[in-house]
Coordinates of N, CA and C in Angstrom, one line a residue:
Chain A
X630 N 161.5 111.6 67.0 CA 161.8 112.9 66.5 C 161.0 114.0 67.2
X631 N 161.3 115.6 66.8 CA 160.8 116.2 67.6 C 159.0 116.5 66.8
X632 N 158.2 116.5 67.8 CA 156.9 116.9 67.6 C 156.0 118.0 68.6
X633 N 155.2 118.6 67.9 CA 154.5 119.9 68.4 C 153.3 118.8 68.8
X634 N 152.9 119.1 69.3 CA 151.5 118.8 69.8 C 150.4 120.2 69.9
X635 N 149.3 120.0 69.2 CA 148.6 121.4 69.0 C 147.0 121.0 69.8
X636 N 146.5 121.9 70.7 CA 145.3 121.9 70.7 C 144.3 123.1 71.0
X637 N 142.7 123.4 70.7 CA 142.4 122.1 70.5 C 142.0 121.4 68.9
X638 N 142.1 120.6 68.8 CA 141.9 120.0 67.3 C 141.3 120.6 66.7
X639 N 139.8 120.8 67.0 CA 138.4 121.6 66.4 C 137.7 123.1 67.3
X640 N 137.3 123.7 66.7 CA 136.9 124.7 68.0 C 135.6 125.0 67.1
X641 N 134.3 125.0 67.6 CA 132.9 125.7 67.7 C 132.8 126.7 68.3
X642 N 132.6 128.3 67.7 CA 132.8 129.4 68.9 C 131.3 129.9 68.0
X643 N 131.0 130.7 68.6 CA 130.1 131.6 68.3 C 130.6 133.3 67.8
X644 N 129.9 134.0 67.0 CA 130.7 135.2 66.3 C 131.0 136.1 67.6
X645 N 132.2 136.5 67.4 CA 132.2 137.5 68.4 C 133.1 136.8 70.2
X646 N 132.9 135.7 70.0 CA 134.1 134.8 71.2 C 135.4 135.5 71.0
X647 N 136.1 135.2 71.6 CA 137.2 134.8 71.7 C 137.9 133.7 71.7
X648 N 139.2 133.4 71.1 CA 139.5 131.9 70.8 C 140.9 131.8 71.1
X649 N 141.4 130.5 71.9 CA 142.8 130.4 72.6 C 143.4 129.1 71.6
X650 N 144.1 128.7 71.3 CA 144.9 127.6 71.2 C 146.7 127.5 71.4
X651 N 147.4 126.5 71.6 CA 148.2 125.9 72.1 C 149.3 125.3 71.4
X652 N 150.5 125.3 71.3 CA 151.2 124.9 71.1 C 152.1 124.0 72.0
X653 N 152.4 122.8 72.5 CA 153.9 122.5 73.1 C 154.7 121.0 72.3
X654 N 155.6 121.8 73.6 CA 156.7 120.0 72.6 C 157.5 119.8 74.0
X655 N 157.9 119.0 73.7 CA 159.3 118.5 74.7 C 160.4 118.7 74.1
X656 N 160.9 119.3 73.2 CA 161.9 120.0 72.5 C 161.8 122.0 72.6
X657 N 163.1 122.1 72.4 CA 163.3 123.8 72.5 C 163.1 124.2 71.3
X658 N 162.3 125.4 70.9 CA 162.3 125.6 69.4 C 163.1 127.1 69.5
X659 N 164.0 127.8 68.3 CA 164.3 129.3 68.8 C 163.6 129.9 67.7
X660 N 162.8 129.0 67.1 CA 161.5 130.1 66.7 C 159.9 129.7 66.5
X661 N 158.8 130.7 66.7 CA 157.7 129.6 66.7 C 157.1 130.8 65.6
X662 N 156.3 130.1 64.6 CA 155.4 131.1 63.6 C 153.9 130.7 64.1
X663 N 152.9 130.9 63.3 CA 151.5 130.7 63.1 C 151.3 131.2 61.9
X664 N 150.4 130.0 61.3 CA 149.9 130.6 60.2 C 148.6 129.9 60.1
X665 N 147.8 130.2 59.0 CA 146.2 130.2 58.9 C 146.5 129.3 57.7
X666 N 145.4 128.4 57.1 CA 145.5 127.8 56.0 C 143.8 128.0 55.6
X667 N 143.1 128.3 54.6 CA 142.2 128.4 53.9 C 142.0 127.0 52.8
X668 N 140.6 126.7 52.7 CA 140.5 125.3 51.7 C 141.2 125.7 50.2
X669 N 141.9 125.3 49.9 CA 142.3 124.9 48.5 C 143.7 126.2 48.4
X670 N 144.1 126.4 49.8 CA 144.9 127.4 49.5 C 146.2 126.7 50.4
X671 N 147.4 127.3 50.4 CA 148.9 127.1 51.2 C 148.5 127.8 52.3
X672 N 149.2 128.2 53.3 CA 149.3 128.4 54.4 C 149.7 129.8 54.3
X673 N 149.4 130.8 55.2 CA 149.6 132.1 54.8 C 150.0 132.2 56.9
X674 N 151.6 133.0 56.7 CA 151.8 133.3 57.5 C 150.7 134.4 58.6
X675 N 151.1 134.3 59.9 CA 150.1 135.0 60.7 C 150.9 136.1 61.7
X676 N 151.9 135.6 62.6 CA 152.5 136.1 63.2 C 154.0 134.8 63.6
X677 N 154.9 136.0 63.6 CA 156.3 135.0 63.6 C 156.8 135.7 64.9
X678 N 157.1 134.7 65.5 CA 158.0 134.9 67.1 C 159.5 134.5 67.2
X679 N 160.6 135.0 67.7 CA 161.4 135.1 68.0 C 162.6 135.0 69.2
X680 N 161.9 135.3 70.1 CA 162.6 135.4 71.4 C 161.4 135.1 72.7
X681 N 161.9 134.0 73.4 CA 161.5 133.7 74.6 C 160.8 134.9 75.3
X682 N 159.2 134.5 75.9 CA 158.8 135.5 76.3 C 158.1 136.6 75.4
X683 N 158.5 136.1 74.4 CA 157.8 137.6 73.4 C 156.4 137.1 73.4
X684 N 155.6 139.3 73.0 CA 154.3 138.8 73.0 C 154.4 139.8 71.5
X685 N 153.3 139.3 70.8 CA 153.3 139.6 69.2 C 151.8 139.9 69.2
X686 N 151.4 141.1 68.4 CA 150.1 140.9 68.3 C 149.9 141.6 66.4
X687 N 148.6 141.0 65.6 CA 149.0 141.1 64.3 C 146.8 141.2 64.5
X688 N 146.7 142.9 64.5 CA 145.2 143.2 64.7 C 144.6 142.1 65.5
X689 N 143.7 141.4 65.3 CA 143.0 141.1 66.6 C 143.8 139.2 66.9
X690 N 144.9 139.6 66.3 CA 145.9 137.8 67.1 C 146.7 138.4 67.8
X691 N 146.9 137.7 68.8 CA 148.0 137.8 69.7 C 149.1 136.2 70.2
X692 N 150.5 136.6 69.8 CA 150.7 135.2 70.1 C 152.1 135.4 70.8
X693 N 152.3 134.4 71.5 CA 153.3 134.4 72.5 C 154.1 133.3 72.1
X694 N 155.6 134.0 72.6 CA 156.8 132.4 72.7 C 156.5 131.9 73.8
X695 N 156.4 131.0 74.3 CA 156.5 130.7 75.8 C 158.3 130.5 76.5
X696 N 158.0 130.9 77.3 CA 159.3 131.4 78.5 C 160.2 130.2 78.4
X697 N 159.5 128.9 78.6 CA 160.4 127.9 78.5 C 160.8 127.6 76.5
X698 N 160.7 128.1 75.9 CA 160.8 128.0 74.6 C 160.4 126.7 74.4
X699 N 159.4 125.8 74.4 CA 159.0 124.5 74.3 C 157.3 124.8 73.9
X700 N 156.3 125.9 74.2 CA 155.2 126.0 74.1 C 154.8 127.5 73.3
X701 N 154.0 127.5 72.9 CA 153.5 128.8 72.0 C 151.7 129.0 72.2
X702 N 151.2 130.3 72.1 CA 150.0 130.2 72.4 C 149.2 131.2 71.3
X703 N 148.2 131.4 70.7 CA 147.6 132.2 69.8 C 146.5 132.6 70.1
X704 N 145.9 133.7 70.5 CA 144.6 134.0 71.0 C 144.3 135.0 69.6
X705 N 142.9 134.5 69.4 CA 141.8 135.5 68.2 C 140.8 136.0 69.5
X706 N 141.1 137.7 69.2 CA 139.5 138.2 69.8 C 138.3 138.7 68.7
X707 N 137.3 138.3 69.3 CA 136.1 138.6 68.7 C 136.0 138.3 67.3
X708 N 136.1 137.2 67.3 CA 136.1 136.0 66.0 C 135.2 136.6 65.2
X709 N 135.1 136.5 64.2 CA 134.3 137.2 63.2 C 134.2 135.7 62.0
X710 N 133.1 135.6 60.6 CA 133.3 134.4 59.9 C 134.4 134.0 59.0
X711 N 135.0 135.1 58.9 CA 136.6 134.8 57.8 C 137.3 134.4 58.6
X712 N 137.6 134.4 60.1 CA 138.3 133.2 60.8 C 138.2 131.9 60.4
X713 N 137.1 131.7 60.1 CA 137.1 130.1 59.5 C 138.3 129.6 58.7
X714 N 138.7 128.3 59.2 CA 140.0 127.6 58.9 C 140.9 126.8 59.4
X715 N 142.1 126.6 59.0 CA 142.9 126.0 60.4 C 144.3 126.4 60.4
X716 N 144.5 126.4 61.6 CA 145.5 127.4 62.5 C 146.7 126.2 62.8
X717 N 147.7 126.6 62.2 CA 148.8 125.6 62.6 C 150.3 126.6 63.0
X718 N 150.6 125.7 64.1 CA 151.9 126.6 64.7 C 152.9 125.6 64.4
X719 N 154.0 126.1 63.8 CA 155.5 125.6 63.6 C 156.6 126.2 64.2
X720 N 157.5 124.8 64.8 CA 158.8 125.7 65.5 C 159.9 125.6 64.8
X721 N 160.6 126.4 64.4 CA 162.4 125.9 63.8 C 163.3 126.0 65.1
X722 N 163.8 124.8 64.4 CA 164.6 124.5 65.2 C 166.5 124.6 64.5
X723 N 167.1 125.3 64.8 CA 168.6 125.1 63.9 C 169.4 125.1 64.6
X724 N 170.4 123.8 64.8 CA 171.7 123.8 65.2 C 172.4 123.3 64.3
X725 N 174.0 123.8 64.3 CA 175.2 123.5 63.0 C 174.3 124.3 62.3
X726 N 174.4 123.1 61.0 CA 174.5 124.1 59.9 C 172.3 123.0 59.1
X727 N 171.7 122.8 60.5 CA 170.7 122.6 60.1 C 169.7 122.9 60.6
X728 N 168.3 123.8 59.9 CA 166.9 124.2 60.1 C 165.8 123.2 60.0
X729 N 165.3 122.9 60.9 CA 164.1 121.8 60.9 C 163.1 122.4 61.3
X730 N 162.2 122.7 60.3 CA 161.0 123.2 60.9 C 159.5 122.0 61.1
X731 N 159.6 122.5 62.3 CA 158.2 121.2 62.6 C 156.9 121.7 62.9
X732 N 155.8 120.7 62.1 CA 154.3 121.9 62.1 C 153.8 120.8 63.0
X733 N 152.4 121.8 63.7 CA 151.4 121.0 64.4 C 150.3 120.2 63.7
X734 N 149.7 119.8 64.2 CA 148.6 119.1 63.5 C 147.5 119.9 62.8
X735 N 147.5 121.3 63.7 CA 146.4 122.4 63.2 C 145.2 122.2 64.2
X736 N 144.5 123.5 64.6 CA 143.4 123.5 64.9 C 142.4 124.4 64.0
X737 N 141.2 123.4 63.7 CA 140.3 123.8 62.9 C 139.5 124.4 63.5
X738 N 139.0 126.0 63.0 CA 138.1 126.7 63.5 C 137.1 127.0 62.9
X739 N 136.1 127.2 63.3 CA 134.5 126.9 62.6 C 133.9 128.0 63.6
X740 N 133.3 129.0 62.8 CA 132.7 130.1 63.3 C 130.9 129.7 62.7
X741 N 129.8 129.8 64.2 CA 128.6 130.0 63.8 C 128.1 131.7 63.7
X742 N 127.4 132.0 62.3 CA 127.2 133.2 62.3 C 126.3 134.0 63.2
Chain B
X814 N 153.7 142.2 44.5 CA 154.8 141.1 43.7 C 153.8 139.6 43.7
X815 N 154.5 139.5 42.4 CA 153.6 137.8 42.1 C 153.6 137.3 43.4
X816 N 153.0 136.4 43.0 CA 153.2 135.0 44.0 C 154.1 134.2 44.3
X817 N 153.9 132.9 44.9 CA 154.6 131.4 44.7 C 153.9 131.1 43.7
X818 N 154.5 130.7 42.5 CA 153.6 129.2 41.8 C 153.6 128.2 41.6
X819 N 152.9 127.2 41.9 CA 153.4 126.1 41.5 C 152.5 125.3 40.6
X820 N 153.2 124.5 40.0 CA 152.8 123.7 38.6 C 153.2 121.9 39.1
X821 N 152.4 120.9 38.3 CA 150.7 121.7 38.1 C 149.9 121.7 39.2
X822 N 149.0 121.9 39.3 CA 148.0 122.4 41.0 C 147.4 120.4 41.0
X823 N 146.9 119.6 39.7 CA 146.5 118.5 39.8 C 147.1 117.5 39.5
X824 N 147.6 116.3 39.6 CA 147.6 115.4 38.5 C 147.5 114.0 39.4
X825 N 147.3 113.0 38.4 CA 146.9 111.4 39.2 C 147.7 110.6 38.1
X826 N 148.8 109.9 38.9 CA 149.7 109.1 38.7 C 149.8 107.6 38.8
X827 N 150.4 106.7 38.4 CA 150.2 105.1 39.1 C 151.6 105.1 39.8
X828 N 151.1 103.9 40.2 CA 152.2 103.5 41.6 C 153.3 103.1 40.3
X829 N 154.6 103.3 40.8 CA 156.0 102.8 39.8 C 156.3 104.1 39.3
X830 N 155.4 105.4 38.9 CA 155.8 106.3 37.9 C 156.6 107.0 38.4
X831 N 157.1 107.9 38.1 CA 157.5 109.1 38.7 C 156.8 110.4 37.8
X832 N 156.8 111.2 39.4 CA 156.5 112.6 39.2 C 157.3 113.9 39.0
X833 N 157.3 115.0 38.6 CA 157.9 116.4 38.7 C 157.1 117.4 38.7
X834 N 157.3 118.2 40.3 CA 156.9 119.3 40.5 C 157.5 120.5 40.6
X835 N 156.9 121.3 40.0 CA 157.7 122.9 40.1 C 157.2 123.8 40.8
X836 N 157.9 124.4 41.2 CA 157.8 125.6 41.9 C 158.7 127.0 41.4
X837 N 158.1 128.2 41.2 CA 158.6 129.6 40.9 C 158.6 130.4 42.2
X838 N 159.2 130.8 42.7 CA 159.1 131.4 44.4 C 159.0 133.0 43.8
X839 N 158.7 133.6 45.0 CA 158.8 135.3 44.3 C 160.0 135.5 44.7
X840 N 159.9 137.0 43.6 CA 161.0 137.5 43.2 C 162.0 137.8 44.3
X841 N 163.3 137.3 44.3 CA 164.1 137.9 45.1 C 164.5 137.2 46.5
X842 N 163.5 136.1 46.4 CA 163.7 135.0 47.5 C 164.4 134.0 47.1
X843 N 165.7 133.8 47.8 CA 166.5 132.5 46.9 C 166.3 131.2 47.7
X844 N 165.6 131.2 49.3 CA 165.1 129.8 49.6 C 163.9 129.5 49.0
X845 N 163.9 127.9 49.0 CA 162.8 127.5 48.6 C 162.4 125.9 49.5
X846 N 161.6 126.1 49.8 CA 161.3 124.8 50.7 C 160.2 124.0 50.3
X847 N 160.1 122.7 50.3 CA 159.0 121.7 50.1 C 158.5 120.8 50.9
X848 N 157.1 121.0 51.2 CA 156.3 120.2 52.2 C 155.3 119.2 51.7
X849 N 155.1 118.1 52.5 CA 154.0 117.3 52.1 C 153.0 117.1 53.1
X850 N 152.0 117.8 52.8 CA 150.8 117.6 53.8 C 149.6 116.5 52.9
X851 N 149.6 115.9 54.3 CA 147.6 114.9 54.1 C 147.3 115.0 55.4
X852 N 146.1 114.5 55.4 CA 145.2 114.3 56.7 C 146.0 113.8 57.7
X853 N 146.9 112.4 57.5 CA 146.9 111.8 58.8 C 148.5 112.4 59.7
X854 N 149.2 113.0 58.6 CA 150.5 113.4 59.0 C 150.7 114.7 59.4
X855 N 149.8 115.4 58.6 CA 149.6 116.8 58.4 C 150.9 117.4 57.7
X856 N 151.6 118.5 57.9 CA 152.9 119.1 57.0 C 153.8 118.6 57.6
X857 N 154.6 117.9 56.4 CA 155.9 117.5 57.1 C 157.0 118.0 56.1
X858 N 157.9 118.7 56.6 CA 159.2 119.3 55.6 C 159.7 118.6 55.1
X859 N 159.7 118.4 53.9 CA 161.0 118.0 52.8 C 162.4 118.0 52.7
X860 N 162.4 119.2 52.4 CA 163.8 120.0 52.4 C 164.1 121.0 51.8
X861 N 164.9 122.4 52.0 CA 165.1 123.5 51.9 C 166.5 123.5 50.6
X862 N 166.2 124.5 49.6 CA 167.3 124.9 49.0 C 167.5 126.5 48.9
X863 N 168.6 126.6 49.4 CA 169.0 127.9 49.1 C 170.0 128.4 47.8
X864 N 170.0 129.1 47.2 CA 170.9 129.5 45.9 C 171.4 127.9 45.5
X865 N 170.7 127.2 44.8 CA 171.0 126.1 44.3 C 171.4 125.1 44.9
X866 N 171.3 125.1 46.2 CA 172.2 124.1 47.4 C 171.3 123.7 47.8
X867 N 171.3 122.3 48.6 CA 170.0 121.7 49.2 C 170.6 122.1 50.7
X868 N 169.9 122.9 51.4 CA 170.9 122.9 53.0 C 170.1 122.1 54.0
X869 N 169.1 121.7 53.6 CA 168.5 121.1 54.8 C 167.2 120.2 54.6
X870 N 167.5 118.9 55.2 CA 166.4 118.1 54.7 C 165.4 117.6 55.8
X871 N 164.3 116.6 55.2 CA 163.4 116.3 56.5 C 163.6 115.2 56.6
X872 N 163.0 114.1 57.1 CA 163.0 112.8 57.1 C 162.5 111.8 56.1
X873 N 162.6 111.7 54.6 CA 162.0 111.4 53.8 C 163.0 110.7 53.2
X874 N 162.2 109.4 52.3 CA 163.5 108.7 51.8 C 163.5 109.3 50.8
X875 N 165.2 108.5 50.1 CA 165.5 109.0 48.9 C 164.9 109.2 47.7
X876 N 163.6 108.5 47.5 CA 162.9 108.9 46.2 C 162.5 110.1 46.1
X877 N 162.6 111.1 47.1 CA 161.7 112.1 47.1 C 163.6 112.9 46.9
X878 N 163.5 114.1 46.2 CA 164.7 114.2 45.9 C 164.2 116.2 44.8
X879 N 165.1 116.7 45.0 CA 165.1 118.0 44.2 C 165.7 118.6 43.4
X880 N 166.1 119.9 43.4 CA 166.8 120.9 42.6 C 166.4 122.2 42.4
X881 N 167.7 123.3 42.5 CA 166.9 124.5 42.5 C 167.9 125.3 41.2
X882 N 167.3 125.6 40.2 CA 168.4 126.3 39.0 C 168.5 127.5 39.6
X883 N 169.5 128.2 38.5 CA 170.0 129.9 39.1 C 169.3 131.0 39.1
X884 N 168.1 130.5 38.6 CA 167.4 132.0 38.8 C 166.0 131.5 40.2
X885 N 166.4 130.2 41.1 CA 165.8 129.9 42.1 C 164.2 129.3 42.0
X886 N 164.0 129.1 40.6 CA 162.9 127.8 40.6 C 163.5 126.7 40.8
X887 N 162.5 125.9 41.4 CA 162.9 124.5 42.1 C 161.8 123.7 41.6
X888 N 162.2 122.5 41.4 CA 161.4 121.4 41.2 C 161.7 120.1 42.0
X889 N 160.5 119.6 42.4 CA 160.8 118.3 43.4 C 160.3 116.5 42.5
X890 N 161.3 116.2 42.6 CA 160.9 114.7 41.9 C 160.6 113.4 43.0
X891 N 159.5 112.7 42.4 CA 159.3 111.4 43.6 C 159.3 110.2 42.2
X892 N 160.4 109.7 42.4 CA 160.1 108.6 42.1 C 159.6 107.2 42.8
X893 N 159.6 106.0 41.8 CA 159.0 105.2 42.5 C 157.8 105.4 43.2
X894 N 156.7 106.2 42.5 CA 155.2 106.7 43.6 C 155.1 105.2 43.9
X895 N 154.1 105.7 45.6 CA 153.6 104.6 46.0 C 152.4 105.4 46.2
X896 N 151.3 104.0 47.0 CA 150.4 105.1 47.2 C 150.0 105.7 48.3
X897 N 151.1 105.9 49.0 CA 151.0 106.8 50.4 C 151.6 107.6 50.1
X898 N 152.4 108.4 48.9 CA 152.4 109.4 48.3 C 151.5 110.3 47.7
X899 N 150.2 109.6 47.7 CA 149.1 110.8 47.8 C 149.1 111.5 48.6
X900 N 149.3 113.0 48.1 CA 149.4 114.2 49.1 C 149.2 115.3 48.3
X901 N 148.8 116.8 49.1 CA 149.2 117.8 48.4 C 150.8 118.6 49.0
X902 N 151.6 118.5 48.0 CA 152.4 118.7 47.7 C 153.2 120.6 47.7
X903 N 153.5 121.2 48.9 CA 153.7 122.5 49.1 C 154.9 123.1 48.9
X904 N 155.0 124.4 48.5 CA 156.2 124.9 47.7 C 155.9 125.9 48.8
X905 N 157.2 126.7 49.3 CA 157.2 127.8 50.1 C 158.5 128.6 49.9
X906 N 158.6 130.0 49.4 CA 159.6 130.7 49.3 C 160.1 131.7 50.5
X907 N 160.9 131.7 50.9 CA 161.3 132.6 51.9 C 163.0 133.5 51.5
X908 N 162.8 134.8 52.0 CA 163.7 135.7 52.2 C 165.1 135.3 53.5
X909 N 164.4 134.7 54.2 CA 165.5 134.6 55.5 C 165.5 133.2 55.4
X910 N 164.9 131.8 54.9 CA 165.2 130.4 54.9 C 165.0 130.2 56.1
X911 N 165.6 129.0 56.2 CA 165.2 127.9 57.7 C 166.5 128.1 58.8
X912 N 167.5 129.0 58.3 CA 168.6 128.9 58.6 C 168.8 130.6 59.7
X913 N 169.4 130.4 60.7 CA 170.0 131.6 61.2 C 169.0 132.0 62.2
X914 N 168.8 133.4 62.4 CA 168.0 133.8 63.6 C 167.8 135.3 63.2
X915 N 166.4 135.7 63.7 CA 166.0 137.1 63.9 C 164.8 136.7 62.7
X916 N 164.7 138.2 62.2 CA 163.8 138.3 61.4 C 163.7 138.0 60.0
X917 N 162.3 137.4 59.4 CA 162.6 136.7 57.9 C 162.5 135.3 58.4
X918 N 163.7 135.2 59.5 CA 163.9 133.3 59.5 C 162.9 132.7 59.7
X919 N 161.9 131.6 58.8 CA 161.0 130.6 59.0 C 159.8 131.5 58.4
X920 N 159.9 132.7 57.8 CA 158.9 133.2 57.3 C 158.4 132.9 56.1
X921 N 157.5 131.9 55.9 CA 157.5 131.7 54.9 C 156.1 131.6 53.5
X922 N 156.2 132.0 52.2 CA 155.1 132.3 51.5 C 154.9 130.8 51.2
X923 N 153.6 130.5 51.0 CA 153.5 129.3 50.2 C 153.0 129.7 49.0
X924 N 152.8 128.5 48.2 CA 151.7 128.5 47.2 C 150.8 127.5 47.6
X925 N 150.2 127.2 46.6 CA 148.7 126.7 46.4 C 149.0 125.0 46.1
X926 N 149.7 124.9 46.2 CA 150.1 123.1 45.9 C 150.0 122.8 44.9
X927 N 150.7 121.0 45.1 CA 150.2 120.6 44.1 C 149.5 119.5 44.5
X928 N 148.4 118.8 44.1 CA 147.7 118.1 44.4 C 148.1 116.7 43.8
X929 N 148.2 115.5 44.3 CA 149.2 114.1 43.7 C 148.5 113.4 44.0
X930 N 147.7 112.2 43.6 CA 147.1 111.3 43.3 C 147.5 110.1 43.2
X931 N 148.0 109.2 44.2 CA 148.6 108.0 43.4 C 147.5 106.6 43.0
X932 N 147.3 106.0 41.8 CA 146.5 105.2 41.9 C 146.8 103.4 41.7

């Protein structure tokens, strides 16, 4: 079946980094989201993509479709401690009359103050 | 505007029982979608109902099964728990669903889960 592959798994940054992570698959997706998830909470959307090539930015995230519609990418600048959490990117995928949305594994982010 | 809710946030079950979870999506969203996340799988979609229709499902057997009434609360039933059905258990409302293209589509609120316990 189809799967995202996310990295990296865990990230150690220091306040004030910048922080990159990754999305791909060997499948087309024609939409990719990100969202954040917090302990004992659902997932709270972040930024939602649309069209190949798009660049999306939502205050200090910026995230991209990738060109081949198969990859997605999410940069945080100047990470601050409320970044702490984990960052999961999902793609839908619909053809006919069906929506399959598939999530990554997540990458957990861990900010030192 | 409210939230998603979901009911109950805990409960611990034995293997054989069956469960029922609900979900209230906010106002004015008529998808409703159910995921099941744990550690080793992470979220995996259930399946999607829009205005009382189930339009789209994930790869899960048939004990795991739903329903959404007319004013678009949904509840998801697992029978037969086993205990790799411990999971927390995610409800997500959306305006544009899993379906179609542009804006809204895949946008989606959660709630807070529900937390399942099988023993």
């Amino acid at each position: 079946g189809q799967q995202l592959n996310q990295s990296p798994q865990s990230m150690f940054i220091q306040e004030g980094e910048d922080v990159s992570m990754n999305c791909t698959s060997s499948s087309i997706f024609n939409t990719w989201l990100w969202y954040k998830q917090d302990p004992g909470e659902g997932p709270v959307l972040l930024i939602a993509l649309y069209k190949a090539g798009e660049l999306t930015s939502n205050g200090r995230l910026t995230a991209q479709f990738g060109i081949t519609r198969k990859d997605s990418f999410l940069n945080i600048s100047a990470s601050i401690p409320s970044d702490v959490g984990i960052y999961f990117c999902a793609g839908l995928n619909y053809g006919g009359s069906q929506g399959n949305l598939i999530f990554g594994k997540g990458t957990k982010l861990s900010v030192k103050p | 505007k409210a939230g998603v809710t979901q009911t109950p946030r805990y409960l611990i079950k034995t293997r054989g029982q069956q469960v029922t979870l609900s979900c209230s999506p906010i106002s004015g969203h008529r998808s409703v979608s159910w995921y099941q996340q744990t550690p080793g799988q992470g979220l995996q979609f259930l399946f999607e109902y829009f205005s009382e229709t189930q339009r789209n499902k994930g790869n899960f057997p048939g004990r795991f099964s739903g329903r959404q009434f007319s004013n678009s609360r949904s509840e998801m039933n697992v029978s037969t728990l086993e205990l790799g059905d411990s999971a927390l258990y995610l409800c997500a409302s959306s305006l544009g669903g899993l379906r179609g293209q542009g804006a809204n589509t895949g946008e989606l609120f959660f709630g807070e889960g529900s937390r399942l316990t099988v023993l």
